[in-house]
């Protein structure tokens, strides 16, 4: 599946490889090793509150639950508190199993699930690219990786 020796196919393939590196560095790696999980913190805390019978939109309670689970936003650069929850109530039962584990394992599981679902969406998208010729496929995939 490597591009042919034509220079016109090598450039899009190189851009695709750079896009994958960009995606991995700013997506899964940062999600698993950096303190930048504000969005997941509100979702995790709201689901945990819901699972415990509390109000998933009470952000003081949500923040307390997330911090008790191991999330420390105060150590993050550009400190931001847990963001208000904008998730529908139907999301909480689906994500409640993630709250059975502490913050770091839950964040790792969430990052892996997100990356796996992204890969599945690309696999579902690939058949629609049959009409795209040459390096165009690599360019389309590069754009998909850059804008996720």
Coordinates of N, CA, C and O in Angstrom, one line a residue:
X1 N 0.8 -1.2 0.0 CA 0.0 0.0 0.0 C 0.9 1.3 0.0 O 0.4 2.3 0.1
X2 N 2.2 1.1 -0.1 CA 3.1 2.2 -0.2 C 2.9 2.9 -1.5 O 2.5 2.3 -2.5
X3 N 3.1 4.2 -1.6 CA 2.9 4.9 -2.9 C 3.9 4.4 -3.9 O 5.0 3.9 -3.6
X4 N 3.6 4.6 -5.1 CA 4.5 4.2 -6.2 C 5.7 5.2 -6.2 O 5.8 6.1 -5.4
X5 N 6.6 4.9 -7.1 CA 7.9 5.7 -7.2 C 7.7 7.1 -7.8 O 8.6 7.9 -7.8
X6 N 6.5 7.4 -8.2 CA 6.2 8.7 -8.8 C 6.3 9.7 -7.7 O 5.8 9.5 -6.6
X7 N 7.0 10.8 -8.0 CA 7.1 11.9 -6.9 C 5.8 12.4 -6.5 O 5.6 12.8 -5.4
X8 N 4.8 12.5 -7.4 CA 3.5 13.0 -7.0 C 2.8 12.2 -5.9 O 2.0 12.7 -5.2
X9 N 3.1 10.9 -5.8 CA 2.5 10.1 -4.8 C 3.3 10.1 -3.5 O 2.8 9.8 -2.4
X10 N 4.6 10.4 -3.6 CA 5.5 10.4 -2.4 C 5.2 11.6 -1.5 O 5.2 11.5 -0.2
X11 N 4.9 12.8 -2.0 CA 4.6 13.9 -1.2 C 3.3 13.8 -0.4 O 3.3 14.0 0.8
X12 N 2.2 13.3 -1.0 CA 1.0 13.1 -0.1 C 1.2 12.0 0.9 O 0.7 12.2 2.1
X13 N 2.0 11.0 0.6 CA 2.3 9.9 1.6 C 3.1 10.5 2.7 O 2.9 10.2 3.9
X14 N 4.1 11.4 2.4 CA 4.9 12.0 3.5 C 4.0 12.9 4.4 O 4.2 12.9 5.6
X15 N 3.1 13.6 3.7 CA 2.2 14.5 4.5 C 1.3 13.6 5.4 O 1.0 14.0 6.5
X16 N 0.9 12.5 4.9 CA 0.1 11.6 5.7 C 0.9 11.1 6.9 O 0.4 11.1 8.1
X17 N 2.2 10.7 6.7 CA 3.0 10.3 7.8 C 3.2 11.4 8.9 O 3.1 11.1 10.1
X18 N 3.4 12.6 8.4 CA 3.5 13.7 9.4 C 2.2 14.0 10.1 O 2.2 14.3 11.3
X19 N 1.1 13.8 9.4 CA -0.2 14.0 10.1 C -0.5 12.9 11.1 O -1.0 13.2 12.2
X20 N 0.0 11.7 10.9 CA -0.2 10.6 11.9 C 0.7 10.9 13.1 O 0.2 10.8 14.3
X21 N 1.9 11.4 12.9 CA 2.8 11.8 14.0 C 2.1 12.9 14.8 O 2.1 12.9 16.0
X22 N 1.6 13.9 14.1 CA 0.9 15.1 14.7 C -0.3 14.6 15.6 O -0.5 15.0 16.7
X23 N -1.1 13.7 15.0 CA -2.2 13.1 15.7 C -1.8 12.4 17.0 O -2.4 12.6 18.0
X24 N -0.8 11.5 16.9 CA -0.4 10.7 18.0 C 0.2 11.6 19.1 O -0.1 11.5 20.3
X25 N 1.0 12.6 18.7 CA 1.6 13.5 19.7 C 0.6 14.4 20.4 O 0.7 14.6 21.6
X26 N -0.3 14.9 19.7 CA -1.3 15.8 20.3 C -2.6 15.1 20.8 O -3.4 15.8 21.4
X27 N -2.7 13.9 20.4 CA -3.9 13.2 20.9 C -3.6 12.2 22.0 O -3.6 12.5 23.1
X28 N -3.4 10.9 21.6 CA -3.3 9.9 22.6 C -2.1 10.1 23.6 O -2.3 9.9 24.8
X29 N -1.0 10.6 23.1 CA 0.2 10.7 24.0 C -0.1 11.8 25.0 O 0.1 11.7 26.2
X30 N -0.7 12.9 24.6 CA -1.0 14.0 25.5 C -2.1 13.7 26.4 O -2.1 14.0 27.6
X31 N -3.1 12.9 25.9 CA -4.2 12.5 26.8 C -3.7 11.5 27.9 O -4.3 11.6 29.0
X32 N -2.7 10.7 27.6 CA -2.3 9.7 28.6 C -1.2 10.3 29.5 O -1.1 9.8 30.7
X33 N -0.4 11.2 29.1 CA 0.7 11.6 29.8 C 0.7 13.1 30.3 O 1.5 13.5 31.1
X34 N -0.2 13.9 29.7 CA -0.3 15.3 30.1 C -1.4 15.6 31.0 O -2.3 14.7 31.2
X35 N -1.4 16.7 31.6 CA -2.5 17.1 32.5 C -3.7 17.8 31.8 O -4.4 18.5 32.4
X36 N -3.8 17.6 30.5 CA -4.8 18.3 29.7 C -6.0 17.5 29.5 O -6.3 17.1 28.4
X37 N -6.8 17.2 30.5 CA -8.0 16.4 30.4 C -9.2 17.1 31.0 O -10.0 16.5 31.7
X38 N -9.3 18.4 30.8 CA -10.4 19.1 31.4 C -11.7 18.6 30.9 O -12.7 18.5 31.7
X39 N -11.9 18.4 29.6 CA -13.1 17.9 29.1 C -13.5 16.5 29.7 O -14.6 16.3 30.1
X40 N -12.5 15.6 29.7 CA -12.8 14.3 30.2 C -13.1 14.4 31.7 O -13.9 13.6 32.3
X41 N -12.4 15.3 32.4 CA -12.7 15.4 33.9 C -14.1 15.7 34.2 O -14.7 15.2 35.1
X42 N -14.7 16.6 33.4 CA -16.1 17.0 33.7 C -17.0 15.8 33.3 O -18.0 15.5 34.0
X43 N -16.7 15.0 32.3 CA -17.5 13.9 31.9 C -17.3 12.8 32.9 O -18.3 12.1 33.4
X44 N -16.1 12.5 33.3 CA -15.8 11.5 34.3 C -16.5 11.8 35.7 O -17.2 10.9 36.3
X45 N -16.4 13.0 36.1 CA -17.0 13.4 37.4 C -18.5 13.4 37.3 O -19.1 13.0 38.3
X46 N -19.1 13.8 36.2 CA -20.5 13.8 36.1 C -21.1 12.4 36.1 O -22.1 12.1 36.7
X47 N -20.4 11.5 35.4 CA -20.8 10.1 35.4 C -20.6 9.5 36.7 O -21.5 8.7 37.2
X48 N -19.6 9.8 37.4 CA -19.3 9.3 38.8 C -20.4 9.8 39.7 O -21.0 9.0 40.5
X49 N -20.8 11.1 39.6 CA -21.8 11.6 40.5 C -23.2 10.9 40.2 O -23.9 10.6 41.1
X50 N -23.5 10.7 38.9 CA -24.7 10.0 38.5 C -24.7 8.6 39.1 O -25.7 8.2 39.6
X51 N -23.6 7.9 38.9 CA -23.5 6.5 39.4 C -23.7 6.4 40.9 O -24.2 5.4 41.4
X52 N -23.4 7.5 41.6 CA -23.5 7.5 43.1 C -24.9 8.1 43.5 O -25.1 8.3 44.7
X53 N -25.7 8.4 42.6 CA -27.0 8.9 42.9 C -27.1 10.4 43.1 O -28.1 10.9 43.5
X54 N -26.0 11.1 42.7 CA -26.0 12.5 42.9 C -26.4 13.3 41.6 O -26.6 12.7 40.5
X55 N -26.3 14.6 41.6 CA -26.6 15.4 40.5 C -25.4 15.6 39.6 O -24.4 16.2 40.1
X56 N -25.4 15.1 38.4 CA -24.3 15.2 37.5 C -24.0 16.6 37.0 O -23.0 16.8 36.4
X57 N -24.9 17.5 37.3 CA -24.7 18.9 36.9 C -24.3 19.8 38.0 O -24.1 21.0 37.8
X58 N -24.1 19.3 39.2 CA -23.6 20.1 40.4 C -22.1 20.1 40.3 O -21.4 19.1 40.7
X59 N -21.5 21.1 39.7 CA -20.1 21.1 39.4 C -19.2 21.1 40.6 O -18.1 20.7 40.5
X60 N -19.7 21.6 41.7 CA -18.9 21.5 43.0 C -18.7 20.1 43.4 O -17.6 19.6 43.7
X61 N -19.8 19.3 43.3 CA -19.7 17.9 43.6 C -18.9 17.1 42.6 O -18.1 16.3 42.9
X62 N -19.1 17.4 41.3 CA -18.4 16.8 40.2 C -16.9 17.0 40.4 O -16.1 16.1 40.3
X63 N -16.5 18.3 40.7 CA -15.1 18.6 40.9 C -14.5 17.9 42.1 O -13.4 17.3 42.0
X64 N -15.2 17.8 43.2 CA -14.8 17.1 44.3 C -14.6 15.6 44.0 O -13.6 15.0 44.5
X65 N -15.5 15.0 43.3 CA -15.3 13.6 43.0 C -14.1 13.3 42.1 O -13.4 12.3 42.2
X66 N -13.9 14.2 41.1 CA -12.8 14.0 40.2 C -11.5 14.2 40.9 O -10.6 13.4 40.7
X67 N -11.4 15.2 41.8 CA -10.2 15.4 42.6 C -9.9 14.2 43.5 O -8.8 13.8 43.7
X68 N -11.0 13.7 44.1 CA -10.9 12.5 45.0 C -10.4 11.3 44.2 O -9.7 10.4 44.8
X69 N -10.7 11.2 42.9 CA -10.3 10.1 42.1 C -8.8 10.2 41.7 O -8.3 9.2 41.1
X70 N -8.2 11.4 41.8 CA -6.8 11.5 41.5 C -6.5 12.6 40.5 O -5.3 12.8 40.2
X71 N -7.5 13.3 40.0 CA -7.2 14.4 39.1 C -6.8 15.7 39.8 O -7.5 16.1 40.7
X72 N -5.7 16.3 39.4 CA -5.2 17.5 40.1 C -5.0 18.6 39.1 O -3.9 18.7 38.5
X73 N -6.0 19.3 38.8 CA -5.9 20.4 37.8 C -5.0 21.5 38.2 O -4.5 22.2 37.4
X74 N -4.8 21.7 39.5 CA -4.0 22.8 40.0 C -2.5 22.6 39.5 O -1.8 23.6 39.4
X75 N -2.1 21.4 39.2 CA -0.8 21.1 38.7 C -0.6 21.3 37.2 O 0.4 21.2 36.7
X76 N -1.8 21.5 36.6 CA -1.7 21.6 35.1 C -1.3 23.0 34.8 O -1.7 24.0 35.4
X77 N -0.6 23.2 33.6 CA -0.3 24.5 33.2 C -1.6 25.2 32.8 O -2.5 24.6 32.4
X78 N -1.6 26.5 33.0 CA -2.8 27.3 32.7 C -4.0 26.7 33.4 O -5.0 26.3 32.8
X79 N -3.9 26.7 34.7 CA -5.0 26.0 35.5 C -6.4 26.4 35.1 O -6.7 27.6 35.0
X80 N -7.2 25.4 34.9 CA -8.6 25.5 34.7 C -9.3 24.6 35.6 O -8.9 23.4 35.7
X81 N -10.4 25.0 36.2 CA -11.2 24.1 37.0 C -11.9 23.1 36.1 O -11.9 23.3 34.9
X82 N -12.6 22.2 36.7 CA -13.4 21.2 36.0 C -14.5 22.1 35.3 O -15.2 22.9 35.9
X83 N -14.6 21.8 34.0 CA -15.5 22.6 33.2 C -17.0 22.2 33.4 O -17.2 21.0 33.7
X84 N -17.9 23.1 33.2 CA -19.3 22.7 33.4 C -19.7 21.5 32.4 O -19.3 21.5 31.3
X85 N -20.6 20.7 32.9 CA -21.0 19.5 32.1 C -22.0 19.9 31.1 O -23.0 20.5 31.5
X86 N -21.8 19.6 29.9 CA -22.8 19.8 28.8 C -23.3 18.5 28.2 O -23.9 18.6 27.2
X87 N -23.1 17.4 28.9 CA -23.4 16.1 28.4 C -24.9 15.8 28.7 O -25.4 16.1 29.8
X88 N -25.5 15.1 27.8 CA -26.9 14.6 28.0 C -26.9 13.5 29.1 O -25.9 12.8 29.2
X89 N -28.0 13.4 29.8 CA -28.1 12.4 30.8 C -27.9 11.0 30.3 O -27.5 10.1 31.1
X90 N -28.2 10.8 29.1 CA -28.0 9.4 28.5 C -26.6 9.0 28.4 O -26.3 7.8 28.2
X91 N -25.7 9.9 28.4 CA -24.2 9.6 28.4 C -23.7 9.0 29.7 O -22.7 8.3 29.7
X92 N -24.3 9.4 30.8 CA -23.8 8.9 32.1 C -23.8 7.4 32.3 O -22.9 6.9 32.8
X93 N -24.9 6.7 32.0 CA -24.9 5.3 32.2 C -23.9 4.6 31.3 O -23.3 3.6 31.7
X94 N -23.6 5.2 30.1 CA -22.6 4.6 29.2 C -21.2 4.7 29.7 O -20.4 3.8 29.5
X95 N -21.0 5.8 30.4 CA -19.6 6.1 30.9 C -19.4 5.7 32.3 O -18.3 5.8 32.8
X96 N -20.4 5.4 33.0 CA -20.3 5.0 34.5 C -19.3 3.9 34.7 O -18.6 4.0 35.7
X97 N -19.2 2.9 33.9 CA -18.2 1.9 34.1 C -16.7 2.4 34.2 O -15.9 1.9 34.9
X98 N -16.5 3.5 33.5 CA -15.1 4.1 33.6 C -14.9 4.7 35.0 O -13.7 4.8 35.4
X99 N -15.9 5.0 35.7 CA -15.7 5.6 37.0 C -15.4 4.6 38.1 O -15.2 4.9 39.3
X100 N -15.4 3.3 37.7 CA -15.1 2.3 38.7 C -13.6 2.2 39.0 O -13.2 1.6 39.9
X101 N -12.8 2.8 38.1 CA -11.4 2.9 38.3 C -11.0 4.3 38.6 O -11.7 5.3 38.3
X102 N -9.8 4.5 39.2 CA -9.3 5.8 39.5 C -9.0 6.6 38.2 O -9.1 6.1 37.1
X103 N -8.6 7.8 38.4 CA -8.5 8.8 37.3 C -7.5 8.4 36.2 O -7.8 8.4 35.1
X104 N -6.3 8.0 36.6 CA -5.3 7.7 35.6 C -5.6 6.5 34.7 O -5.5 6.6 33.5
X105 N -6.1 5.4 35.3 CA -6.5 4.3 34.4 C -7.7 4.6 33.6 O -7.8 4.2 32.4
X106 N -8.6 5.4 34.2 CA -9.8 5.8 33.4 C -9.4 6.6 32.2 O -9.9 6.5 31.1
X107 N -8.5 7.5 32.4 CA -8.0 8.4 31.3 C -7.3 7.6 30.3 O -7.5 7.9 29.1
X108 N -6.5 6.6 30.6 CA -5.9 5.7 29.7 C -6.9 4.9 28.9 O -6.8 4.9 27.6
X109 N -7.9 4.4 29.5 CA -9.0 3.6 28.9 C -9.7 4.5 27.9 O -10.0 4.2 26.8
X110 N -10.0 5.8 28.3 CA -10.8 6.7 27.5 C -10.0 7.1 26.3 O -10.5 7.1 25.2
X111 N -8.6 7.3 26.4 CA -7.8 7.6 25.3 C -7.7 6.5 24.3 O -7.8 6.7 23.1
X112 N -7.6 5.3 24.8 CA -7.6 4.1 23.9 C -8.9 3.9 23.2 O -8.9 3.6 22.0
X113 N -10.0 4.0 23.9 CA -11.3 3.9 23.3 C -11.5 5.0 22.2 O -12.0 4.7 21.1
X114 N -11.1 6.2 22.5 CA -11.2 7.3 21.5 C -10.4 7.0 20.3 O -10.9 7.2 19.1
X115 N -9.1 6.5 20.5 CA -8.3 6.2 19.3 C -8.9 5.0 18.5 O -8.8 5.0 17.3
X116 N -9.4 4.0 19.2 CA -9.9 2.9 18.5 C -11.2 3.2 17.7 O -11.4 2.8 16.6
X117 N -12.0 4.1 18.3 CA -13.2 4.5 17.6 C -12.9 5.4 16.4 O -13.5 5.3 15.3
X118 N -11.8 6.2 16.5 CA -11.4 7.0 15.4 C -10.9 6.0 14.3 O -11.2 6.2 13.1
X119 N -10.1 5.0 14.6 CA -9.6 4.1 13.6 C -10.8 3.4 13.0 O -10.8 3.2 11.7
X120 N -11.8 3.0 13.7 CA -13.0 2.3 13.1 C -13.7 3.3 12.2 O -14.2 2.9 11.1
X121 N -13.8 4.6 12.5 CA -14.5 5.5 11.6 C -13.7 5.7 10.3 O -14.3 5.8 9.3
X122 N -12.3 5.6 10.4 CA -11.6 5.7 9.2 C -11.8 4.4 8.3 O -11.9 4.5 7.1
X123 N -11.9 3.3 9.0 CA -12.1 2.0 8.2 C -13.4 2.1 7.5 O -13.6 1.6 6.4
X124 N -14.4 2.7 8.2 CA -15.7 2.8 7.5 C -15.7 3.9 6.4 O -16.5 3.8 5.5
X125 N -14.8 4.8 6.5 CA -14.7 5.9 5.5 C -14.0 5.5 4.3 O -14.2 6.0 3.2
X126 N -13.0 4.6 4.4 CA -12.1 4.2 3.3 C -12.9 3.7 2.1 O -12.5 4.1 1.0
X127 N -13.9 2.9 2.2 CA -14.6 2.4 0.9 C -15.1 3.6 0.1 O -15.2 3.5 -1.1
X128 N -15.5 4.7 0.7 CA -16.0 5.8 0.0 C -15.0 6.6 -0.8 O -15.3 7.4 -1.6
X129 N -13.7 6.2 -0.6 CA -12.6 6.9 -1.3 C -12.1 6.1 -2.5 O -11.1 6.4 -3.1
X130 N -12.9 5.2 -3.0 CA -12.5 4.4 -4.2 C -12.4 5.3 -5.4 O -11.6 5.0 -6.3
X131 N -13.1 6.3 -5.4 CA -13.1 7.2 -6.6 C -11.9 8.2 -6.6 O -11.5 8.7 -7.6
X132 N -11.3 8.4 -5.4 CA -10.1 9.3 -5.3 C -8.9 8.5 -5.9 O -8.6 7.4 -5.5
X133 N -8.2 9.2 -6.8 CA -7.0 8.6 -7.4 C -5.7 9.1 -6.9 O -5.7 10.2 -6.4
X134 N -4.7 8.4 -7.1 CA -3.3 8.8 -6.8 C -3.1 9.2 -5.4 O -3.6 8.5 -4.5
X135 N -2.4 10.3 -5.2 CA -2.0 10.7 -3.8 C -3.2 11.4 -3.1 O -3.1 11.7 -1.9
X136 N -4.3 11.5 -3.8 CA -5.5 12.1 -3.2 C -5.9 11.4 -1.9 O -6.4 12.0 -1.0
X137 N -5.9 10.1 -1.9 CA -6.3 9.3 -0.8 C -5.4 9.6 0.4 O -5.9 9.8 1.6
X138 N -4.1 9.7 0.2 CA -3.2 10.0 1.3 C -3.5 11.4 1.9 O -3.4 11.7 3.1
X139 N -3.8 12.4 1.0 CA -4.1 13.7 1.4 C -5.4 13.8 2.2 O -5.5 14.5 3.2
X140 N -6.4 13.1 1.8 CA -7.7 13.0 2.5 C -7.4 12.4 3.9 O -7.9 12.9 4.9
X141 N -6.7 11.4 4.0 CA -6.4 10.7 5.3 C -5.5 11.7 6.2 O -5.7 11.7 7.4
X142 N -4.6 12.4 5.6 CA -3.8 13.3 6.3 C -4.7 14.4 6.9 O -4.5 14.8 8.1
X143 N -5.6 14.9 6.2 CA -6.5 15.9 6.7 C -7.4 15.4 7.8 O -7.6 16.0 8.8
X144 N -7.8 14.1 7.7 CA -8.6 13.5 8.7 C -7.8 13.4 10.0 O -8.3 13.6 11.1
X145 N -6.5 13.1 9.9 CA -5.7 12.9 11.1 C -5.4 14.3 11.7 O -5.2 14.4 12.9
X146 N -5.3 15.3 10.9 CA -4.9 16.7 11.4 C -6.1 17.3 12.1 O -5.9 18.2 13.0
X147 N -7.3 17.0 11.7 CA -8.5 17.8 12.2 C -9.4 16.9 13.1 O -10.6 17.1 13.1
X148 N -8.8 16.0 13.9 CA -9.6 15.2 14.8 C -9.3 15.7 16.2 O -8.4 16.3 16.5

